[in-house]
mmCIF file of C-alpha atoms and ligand atoms in Angstrom:
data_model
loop_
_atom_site.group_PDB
_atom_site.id
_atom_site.type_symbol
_atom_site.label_atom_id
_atom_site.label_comp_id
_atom_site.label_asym_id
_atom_site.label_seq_id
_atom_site.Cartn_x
_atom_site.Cartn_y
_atom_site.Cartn_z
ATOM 1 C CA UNK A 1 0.000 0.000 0.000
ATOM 2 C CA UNK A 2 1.417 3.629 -0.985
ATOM 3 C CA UNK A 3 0.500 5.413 1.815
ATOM 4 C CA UNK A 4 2.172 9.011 0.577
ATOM 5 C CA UNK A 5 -0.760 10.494 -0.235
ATOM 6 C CA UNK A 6 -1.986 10.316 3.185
ATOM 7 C CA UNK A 7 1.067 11.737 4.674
ATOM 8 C CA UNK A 8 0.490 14.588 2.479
ATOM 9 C CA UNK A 9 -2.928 15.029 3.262
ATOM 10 C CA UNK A 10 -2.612 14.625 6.930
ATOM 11 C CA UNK A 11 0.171 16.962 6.871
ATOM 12 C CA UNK A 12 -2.009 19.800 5.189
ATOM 13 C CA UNK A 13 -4.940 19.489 7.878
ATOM 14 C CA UNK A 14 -2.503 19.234 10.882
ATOM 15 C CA UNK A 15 -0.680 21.998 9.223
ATOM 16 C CA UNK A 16 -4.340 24.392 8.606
ATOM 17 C CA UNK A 17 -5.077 23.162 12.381
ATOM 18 C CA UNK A 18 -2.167 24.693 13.989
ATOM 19 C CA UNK A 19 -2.414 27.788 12.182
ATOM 20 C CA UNK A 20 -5.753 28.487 12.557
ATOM 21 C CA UNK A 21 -5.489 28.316 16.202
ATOM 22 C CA UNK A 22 -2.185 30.158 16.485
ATOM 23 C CA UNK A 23 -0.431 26.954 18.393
ATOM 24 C CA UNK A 24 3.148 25.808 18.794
ATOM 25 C CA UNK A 25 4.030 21.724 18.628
ATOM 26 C CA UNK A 26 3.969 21.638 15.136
ATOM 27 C CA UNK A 27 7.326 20.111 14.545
ATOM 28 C CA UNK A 28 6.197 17.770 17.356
ATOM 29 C CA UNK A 29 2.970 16.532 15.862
ATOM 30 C CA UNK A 30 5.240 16.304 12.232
ATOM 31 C CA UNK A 31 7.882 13.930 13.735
ATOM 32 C CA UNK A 32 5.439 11.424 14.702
ATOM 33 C CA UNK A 33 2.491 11.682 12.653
ATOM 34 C CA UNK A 34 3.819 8.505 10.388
ATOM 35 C CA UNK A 35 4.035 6.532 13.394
ATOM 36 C CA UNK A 36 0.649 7.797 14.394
ATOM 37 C CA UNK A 37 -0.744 6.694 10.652
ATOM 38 C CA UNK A 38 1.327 3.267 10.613
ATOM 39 C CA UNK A 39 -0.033 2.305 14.100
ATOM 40 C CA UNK A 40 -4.073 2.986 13.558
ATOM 41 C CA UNK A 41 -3.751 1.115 10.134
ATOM 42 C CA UNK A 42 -2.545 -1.975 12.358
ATOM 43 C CA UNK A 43 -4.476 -2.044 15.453
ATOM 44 C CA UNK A 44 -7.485 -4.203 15.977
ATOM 45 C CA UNK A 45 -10.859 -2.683 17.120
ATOM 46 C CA UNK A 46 -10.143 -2.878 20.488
ATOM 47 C CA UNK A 47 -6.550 -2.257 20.981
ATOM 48 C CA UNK A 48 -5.147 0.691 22.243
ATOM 49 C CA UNK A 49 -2.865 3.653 20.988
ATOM 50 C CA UNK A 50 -1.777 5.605 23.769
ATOM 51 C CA UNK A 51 0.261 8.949 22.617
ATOM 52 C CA UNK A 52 2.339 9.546 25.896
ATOM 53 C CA UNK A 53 4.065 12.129 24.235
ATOM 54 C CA UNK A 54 0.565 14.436 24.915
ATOM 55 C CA UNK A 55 2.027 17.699 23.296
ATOM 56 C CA UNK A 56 1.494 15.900 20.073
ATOM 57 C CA UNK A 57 -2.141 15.671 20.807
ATOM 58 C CA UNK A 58 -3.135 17.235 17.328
ATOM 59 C CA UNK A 59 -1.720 14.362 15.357
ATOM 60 C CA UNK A 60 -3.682 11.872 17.211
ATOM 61 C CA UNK A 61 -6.630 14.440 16.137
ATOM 62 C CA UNK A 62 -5.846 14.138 12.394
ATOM 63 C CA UNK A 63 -5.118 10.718 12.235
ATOM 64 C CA UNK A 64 -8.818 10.353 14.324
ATOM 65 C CA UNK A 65 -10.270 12.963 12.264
ATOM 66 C CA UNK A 66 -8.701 10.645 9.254
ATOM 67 C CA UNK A 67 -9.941 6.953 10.793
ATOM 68 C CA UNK A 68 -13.902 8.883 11.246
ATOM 69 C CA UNK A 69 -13.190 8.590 15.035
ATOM 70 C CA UNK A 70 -13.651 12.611 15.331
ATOM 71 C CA UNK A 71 -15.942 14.377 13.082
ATOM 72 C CA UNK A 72 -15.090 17.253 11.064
ATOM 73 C CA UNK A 73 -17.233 20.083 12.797
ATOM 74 C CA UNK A 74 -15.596 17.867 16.238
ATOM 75 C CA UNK A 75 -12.185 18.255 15.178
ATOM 76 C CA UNK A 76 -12.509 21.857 13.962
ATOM 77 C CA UNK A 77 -12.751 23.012 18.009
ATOM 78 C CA UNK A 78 -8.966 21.954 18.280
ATOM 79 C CA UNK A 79 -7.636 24.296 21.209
ATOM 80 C CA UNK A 80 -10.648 26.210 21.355
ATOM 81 C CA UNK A 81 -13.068 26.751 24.921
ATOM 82 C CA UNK A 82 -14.552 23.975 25.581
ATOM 83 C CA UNK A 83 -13.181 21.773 23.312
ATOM 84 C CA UNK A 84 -12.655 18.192 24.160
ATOM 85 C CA UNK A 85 -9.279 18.135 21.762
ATOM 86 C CA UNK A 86 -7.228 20.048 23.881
ATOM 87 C CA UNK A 87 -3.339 21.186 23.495
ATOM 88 C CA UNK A 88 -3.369 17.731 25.294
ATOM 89 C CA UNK A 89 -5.350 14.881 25.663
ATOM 90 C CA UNK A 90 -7.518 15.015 28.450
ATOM 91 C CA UNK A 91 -9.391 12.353 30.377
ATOM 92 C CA UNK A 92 -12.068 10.501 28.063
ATOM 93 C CA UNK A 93 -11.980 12.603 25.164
ATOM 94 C CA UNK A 94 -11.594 10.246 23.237
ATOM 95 C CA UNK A 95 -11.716 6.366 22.823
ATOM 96 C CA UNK A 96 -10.733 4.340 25.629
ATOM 97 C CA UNK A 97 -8.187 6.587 26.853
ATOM 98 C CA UNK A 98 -9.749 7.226 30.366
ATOM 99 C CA UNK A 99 -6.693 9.426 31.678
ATOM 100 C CA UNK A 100 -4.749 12.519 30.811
ATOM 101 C CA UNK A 101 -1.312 12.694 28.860
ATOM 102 C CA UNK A 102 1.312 15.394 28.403
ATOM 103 C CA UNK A 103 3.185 15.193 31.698
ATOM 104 C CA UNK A 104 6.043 13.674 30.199
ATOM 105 C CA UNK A 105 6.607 9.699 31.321
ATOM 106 C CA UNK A 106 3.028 8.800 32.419
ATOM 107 C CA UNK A 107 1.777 7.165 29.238
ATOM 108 C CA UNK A 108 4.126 4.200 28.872
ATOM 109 C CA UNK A 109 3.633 3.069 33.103
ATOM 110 C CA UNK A 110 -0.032 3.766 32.577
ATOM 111 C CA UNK A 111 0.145 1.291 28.962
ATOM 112 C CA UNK A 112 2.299 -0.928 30.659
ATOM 113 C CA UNK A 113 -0.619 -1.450 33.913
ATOM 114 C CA UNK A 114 -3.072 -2.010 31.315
ATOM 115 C CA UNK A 115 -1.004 -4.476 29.155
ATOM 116 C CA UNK A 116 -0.610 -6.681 32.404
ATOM 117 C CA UNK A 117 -4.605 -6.159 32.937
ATOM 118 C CA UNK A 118 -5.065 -7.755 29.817
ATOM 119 C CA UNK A 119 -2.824 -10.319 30.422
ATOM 120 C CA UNK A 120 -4.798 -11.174 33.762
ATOM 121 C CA UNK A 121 -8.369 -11.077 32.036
ATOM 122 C CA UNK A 122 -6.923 -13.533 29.390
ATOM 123 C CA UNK A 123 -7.712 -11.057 26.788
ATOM 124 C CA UNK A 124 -4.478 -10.817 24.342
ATOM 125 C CA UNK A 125 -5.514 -6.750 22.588
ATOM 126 C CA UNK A 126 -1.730 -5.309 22.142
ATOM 127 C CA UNK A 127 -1.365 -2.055 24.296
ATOM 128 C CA UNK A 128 0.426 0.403 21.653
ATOM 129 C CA UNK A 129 2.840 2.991 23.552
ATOM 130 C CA UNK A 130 4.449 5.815 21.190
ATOM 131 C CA UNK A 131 6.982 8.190 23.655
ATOM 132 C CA UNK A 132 9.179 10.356 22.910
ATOM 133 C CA UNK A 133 12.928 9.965 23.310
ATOM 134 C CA UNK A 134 12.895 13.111 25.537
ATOM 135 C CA UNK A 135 10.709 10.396 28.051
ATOM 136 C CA UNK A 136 13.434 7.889 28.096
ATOM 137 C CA UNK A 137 14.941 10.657 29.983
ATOM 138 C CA UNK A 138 11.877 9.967 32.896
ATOM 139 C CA UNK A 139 12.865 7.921 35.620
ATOM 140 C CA UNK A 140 9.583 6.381 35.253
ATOM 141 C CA UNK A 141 10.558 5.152 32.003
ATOM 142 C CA UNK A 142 13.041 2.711 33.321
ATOM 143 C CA UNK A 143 10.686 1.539 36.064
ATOM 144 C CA UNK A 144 8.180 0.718 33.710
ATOM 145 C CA UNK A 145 10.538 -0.936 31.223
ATOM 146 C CA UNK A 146 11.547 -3.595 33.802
ATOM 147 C CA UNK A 147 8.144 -4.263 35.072
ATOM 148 C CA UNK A 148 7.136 -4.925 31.196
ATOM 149 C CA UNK A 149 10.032 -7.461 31.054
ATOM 150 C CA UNK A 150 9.183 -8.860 34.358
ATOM 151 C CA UNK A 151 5.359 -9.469 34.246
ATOM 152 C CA UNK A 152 6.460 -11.070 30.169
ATOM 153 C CA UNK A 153 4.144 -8.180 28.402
ATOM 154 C CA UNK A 154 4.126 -10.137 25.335
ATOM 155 C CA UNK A 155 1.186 -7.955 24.250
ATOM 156 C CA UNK A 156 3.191 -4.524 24.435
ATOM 157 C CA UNK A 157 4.496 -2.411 21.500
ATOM 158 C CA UNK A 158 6.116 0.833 22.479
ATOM 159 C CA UNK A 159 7.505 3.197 19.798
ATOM 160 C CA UNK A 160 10.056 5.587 20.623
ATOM 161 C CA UNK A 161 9.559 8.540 18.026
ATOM 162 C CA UNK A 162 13.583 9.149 18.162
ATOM 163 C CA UNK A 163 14.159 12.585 16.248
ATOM 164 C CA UNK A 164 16.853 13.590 18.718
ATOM 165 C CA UNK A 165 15.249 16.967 20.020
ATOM 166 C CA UNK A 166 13.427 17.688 22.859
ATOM 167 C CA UNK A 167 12.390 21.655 23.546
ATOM 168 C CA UNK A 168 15.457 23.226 24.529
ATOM 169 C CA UNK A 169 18.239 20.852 23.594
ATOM 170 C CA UNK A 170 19.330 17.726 22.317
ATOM 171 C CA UNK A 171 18.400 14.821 24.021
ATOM 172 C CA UNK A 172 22.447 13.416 23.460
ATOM 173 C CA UNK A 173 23.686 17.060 25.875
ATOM 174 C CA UNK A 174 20.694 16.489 27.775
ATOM 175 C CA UNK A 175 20.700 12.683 29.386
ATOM 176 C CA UNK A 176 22.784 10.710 26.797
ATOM 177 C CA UNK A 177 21.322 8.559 24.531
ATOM 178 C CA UNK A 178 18.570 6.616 27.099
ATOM 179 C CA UNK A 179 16.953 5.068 23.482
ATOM 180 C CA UNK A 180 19.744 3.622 22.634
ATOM 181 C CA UNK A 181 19.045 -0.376 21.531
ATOM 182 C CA UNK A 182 21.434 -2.068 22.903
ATOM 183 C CA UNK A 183 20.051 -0.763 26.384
ATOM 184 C CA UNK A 184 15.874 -1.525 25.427
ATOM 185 C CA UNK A 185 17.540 -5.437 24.655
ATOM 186 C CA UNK A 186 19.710 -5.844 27.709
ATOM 187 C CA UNK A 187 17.272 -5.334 30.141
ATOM 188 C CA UNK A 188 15.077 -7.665 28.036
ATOM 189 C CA UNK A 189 12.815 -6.064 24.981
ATOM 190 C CA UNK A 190 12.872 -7.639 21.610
ATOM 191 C CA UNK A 191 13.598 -3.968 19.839
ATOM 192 C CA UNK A 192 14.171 -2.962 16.039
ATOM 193 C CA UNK A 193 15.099 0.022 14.907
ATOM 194 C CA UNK A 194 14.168 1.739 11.728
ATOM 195 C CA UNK A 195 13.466 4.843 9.887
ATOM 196 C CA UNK A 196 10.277 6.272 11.485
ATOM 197 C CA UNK A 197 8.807 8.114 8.467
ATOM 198 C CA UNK A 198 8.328 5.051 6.164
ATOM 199 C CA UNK A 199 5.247 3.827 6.784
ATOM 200 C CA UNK A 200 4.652 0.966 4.338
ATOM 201 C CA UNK A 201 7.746 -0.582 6.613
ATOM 202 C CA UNK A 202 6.614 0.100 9.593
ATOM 203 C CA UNK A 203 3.029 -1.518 9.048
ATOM 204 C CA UNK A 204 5.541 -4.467 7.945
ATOM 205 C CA UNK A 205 7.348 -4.418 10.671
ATOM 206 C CA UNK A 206 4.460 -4.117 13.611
ATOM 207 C CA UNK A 207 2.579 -7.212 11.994
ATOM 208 C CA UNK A 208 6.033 -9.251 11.954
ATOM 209 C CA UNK A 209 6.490 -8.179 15.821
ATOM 210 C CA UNK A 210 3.412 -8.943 16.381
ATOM 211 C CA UNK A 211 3.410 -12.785 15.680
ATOM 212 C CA UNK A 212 7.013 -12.446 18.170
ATOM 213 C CA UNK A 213 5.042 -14.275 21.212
ATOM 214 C CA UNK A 214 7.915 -13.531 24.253
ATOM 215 C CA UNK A 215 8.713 -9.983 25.252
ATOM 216 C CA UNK A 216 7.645 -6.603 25.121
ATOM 217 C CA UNK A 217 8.351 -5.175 22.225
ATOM 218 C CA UNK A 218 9.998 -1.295 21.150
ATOM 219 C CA UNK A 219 10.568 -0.164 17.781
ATOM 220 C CA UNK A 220 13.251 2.606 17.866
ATOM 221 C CA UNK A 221 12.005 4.914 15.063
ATOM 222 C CA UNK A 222 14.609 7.334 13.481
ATOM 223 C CA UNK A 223 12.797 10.601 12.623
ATOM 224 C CA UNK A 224 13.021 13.995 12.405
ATOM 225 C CA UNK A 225 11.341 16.932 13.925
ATOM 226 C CA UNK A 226 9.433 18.595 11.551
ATOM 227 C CA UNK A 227 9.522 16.124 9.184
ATOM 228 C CA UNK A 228 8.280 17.457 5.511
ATOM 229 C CA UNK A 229 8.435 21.314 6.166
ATOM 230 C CA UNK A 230 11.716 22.094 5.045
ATOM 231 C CA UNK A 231 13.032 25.232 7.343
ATOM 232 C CA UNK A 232 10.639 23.511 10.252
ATOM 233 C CA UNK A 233 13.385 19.911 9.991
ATOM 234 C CA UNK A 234 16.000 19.810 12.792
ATOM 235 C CA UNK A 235 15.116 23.078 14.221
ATOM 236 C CA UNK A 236 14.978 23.861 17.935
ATOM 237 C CA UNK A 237 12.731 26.521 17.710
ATOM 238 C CA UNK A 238 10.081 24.479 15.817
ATOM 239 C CA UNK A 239 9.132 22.930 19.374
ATOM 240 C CA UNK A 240 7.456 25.659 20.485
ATOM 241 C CA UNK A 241 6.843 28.448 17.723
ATOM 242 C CA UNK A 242 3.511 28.631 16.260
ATOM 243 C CA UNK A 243 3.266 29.935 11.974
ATOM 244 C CA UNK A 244 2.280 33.277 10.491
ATOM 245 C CA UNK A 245 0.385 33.558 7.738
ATOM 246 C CA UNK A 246 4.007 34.144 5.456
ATOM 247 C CA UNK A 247 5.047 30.478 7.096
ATOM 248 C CA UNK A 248 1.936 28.785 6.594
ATOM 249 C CA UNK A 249 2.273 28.822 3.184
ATOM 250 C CA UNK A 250 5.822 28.101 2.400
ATOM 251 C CA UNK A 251 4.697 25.161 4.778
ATOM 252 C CA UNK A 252 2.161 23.898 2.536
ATOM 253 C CA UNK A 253 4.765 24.465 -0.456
ATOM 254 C CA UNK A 254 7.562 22.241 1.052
ATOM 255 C CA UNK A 255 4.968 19.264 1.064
ATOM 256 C CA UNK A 256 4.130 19.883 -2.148
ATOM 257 C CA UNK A 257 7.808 19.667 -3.302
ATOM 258 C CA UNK A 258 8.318 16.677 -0.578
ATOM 259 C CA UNK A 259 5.282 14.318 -1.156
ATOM 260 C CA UNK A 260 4.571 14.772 -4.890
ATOM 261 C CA UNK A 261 3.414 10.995 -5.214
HETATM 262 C C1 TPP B 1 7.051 15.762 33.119
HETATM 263 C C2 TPP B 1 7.130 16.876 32.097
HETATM 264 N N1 TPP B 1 8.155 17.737 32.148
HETATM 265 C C3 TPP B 1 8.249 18.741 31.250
HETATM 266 C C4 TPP B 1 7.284 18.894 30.283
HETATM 267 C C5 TPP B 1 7.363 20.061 29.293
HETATM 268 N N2 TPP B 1 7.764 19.574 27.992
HETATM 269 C C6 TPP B 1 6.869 19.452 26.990
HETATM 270 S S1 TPP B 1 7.563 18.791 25.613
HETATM 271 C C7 TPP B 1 9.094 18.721 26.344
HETATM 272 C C8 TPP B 1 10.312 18.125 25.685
HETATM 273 C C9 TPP B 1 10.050 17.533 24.409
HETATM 274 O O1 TPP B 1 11.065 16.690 23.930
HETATM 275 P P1 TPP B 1 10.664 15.232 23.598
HETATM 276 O O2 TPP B 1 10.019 14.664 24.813
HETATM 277 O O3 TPP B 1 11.820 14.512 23.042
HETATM 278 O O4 TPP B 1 9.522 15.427 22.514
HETATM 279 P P2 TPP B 1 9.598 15.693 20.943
HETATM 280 O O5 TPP B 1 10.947 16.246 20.616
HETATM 281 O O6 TPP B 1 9.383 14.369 20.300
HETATM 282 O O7 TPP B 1 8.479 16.622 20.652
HETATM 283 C C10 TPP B 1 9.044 19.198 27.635
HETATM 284 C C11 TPP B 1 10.225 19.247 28.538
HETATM 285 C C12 TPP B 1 6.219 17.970 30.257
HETATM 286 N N3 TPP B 1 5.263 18.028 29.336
HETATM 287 N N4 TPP B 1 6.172 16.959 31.181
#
């Protein structure tokens, strides 16, 4: 399946959503949106996605907008008061995610309590955990990776959406490199690493981890912040900054020179 046109298209809407709202995490939402695309393609009705990096709640939007999970009118209140699609994703708005991400380090625990749940009820749904490499930072993080090994979560698949950034540095100045594969495997993950933006390959490679019936599993996904907007790609200051009008535009123009299918 050629799934470039729906980068492209997702890309657009995220971009329009951001600047229609004024908001910052657009390089965020960019880096992971192919993850994001590759993992709802995969799941099963009734597995989860849970997107513990929360600031990039507006690509889980678009990719739900995408799937028919949120409606159009819905997913136009991005941001806005009273909106249940919030800068990030709050309690039960929206399916099956009963709790609130965006403090950095929660998801994964949270995915890895449920997982074992699962386990317990005899039910074997895959949890899906995408974090950022910034959360391998999170103490947390490590906690959580050893209880996965220990308890044999057989039925978890965390992606770690590795682009290298986080807001105000890069994660090798800031901790080191804590997504490193050689540490996910020692402590006992069956881990792969690959380029993060490819998604025909990455819906390959979940499905082949997915018949892998002893540990945890963690794709380490190579990608890069503000993937597909040119002068967005690599840059700091993309974290945070939201787009003029001026920006906006060249935006749209460096997909159309990027994903010209
Ligand atoms: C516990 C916690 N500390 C700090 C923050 C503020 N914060 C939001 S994003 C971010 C860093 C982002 O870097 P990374 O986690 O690697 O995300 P990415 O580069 O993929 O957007 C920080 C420190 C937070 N959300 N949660």
């Amino acid at each position: 399946m050629d799934f470039i046109t729906t980068q492209k298209e997702l890309r657009k809407k995220l971009l329009s959503l951001y600047y229609n709202v004024n908001a910052g995490h657009i390089a965020c939402s960019l880096s992971c949106l192919d993850l994001l695309i590759a993992l709802f393609h995969c799941k099963t009705k009734n597995e989860r996605v849970i997107l513990s990096k929360g600031h990039a709640a507006a690509a889980l939007y678009t990719v739900l907008n995408h799937n028919g999970e949120i409606s159009d009118n819905e997913y136009k209140t991005f941001y806005k008061n009273g909106t249940k699609l919030s800068a990030h994703p709050s309690a039960n708005s929206f399916t099956n995610i009963p709790f609130a991400l965006g403090s950095l380090g929660h998801g994964f625990p949270i995915g890895c309590g449920i997982a074992n749940a699962n386990k317990l009820l005899k039910n074997q749904e895959y949890v899906y955990i995408l974090m950022s490499d910034g959360e391998t930072n999170e103490g947390t993080t490590w906690e959580a990776a050893h209880y996965a090994v220990s308890k044999k979560l057989d039925n978890l698949m965390v992606l770690i959406d590795k682009n290298q950034l986080q807001g105000f540095g890069y994660t090798k100045d800031v901790l080191g490199d804590t997504a490193a594969v050689e540490k996910w495997k020692s402590i006992g993950f069956e881990v792969i690493e690959m380029d993060g933006h490819n998604v025909d390959k990455l819906v390959d490679s979940i499905s082949n981890l997915k018949r892998y019936n002893t540990k945890p599993k963690l794709i380490v996904a190579n990608t890069v912040k503000g993937k597909g907007v040119d002068y967005m790609e690599n840059k700091m200051e993309w974290h945070y900054l939201p787009m003029n009008e001026e920006m906006y535009h060249k935006a749209l123009g460096s997909l159309e020179i990027n994903y010209n299918a």
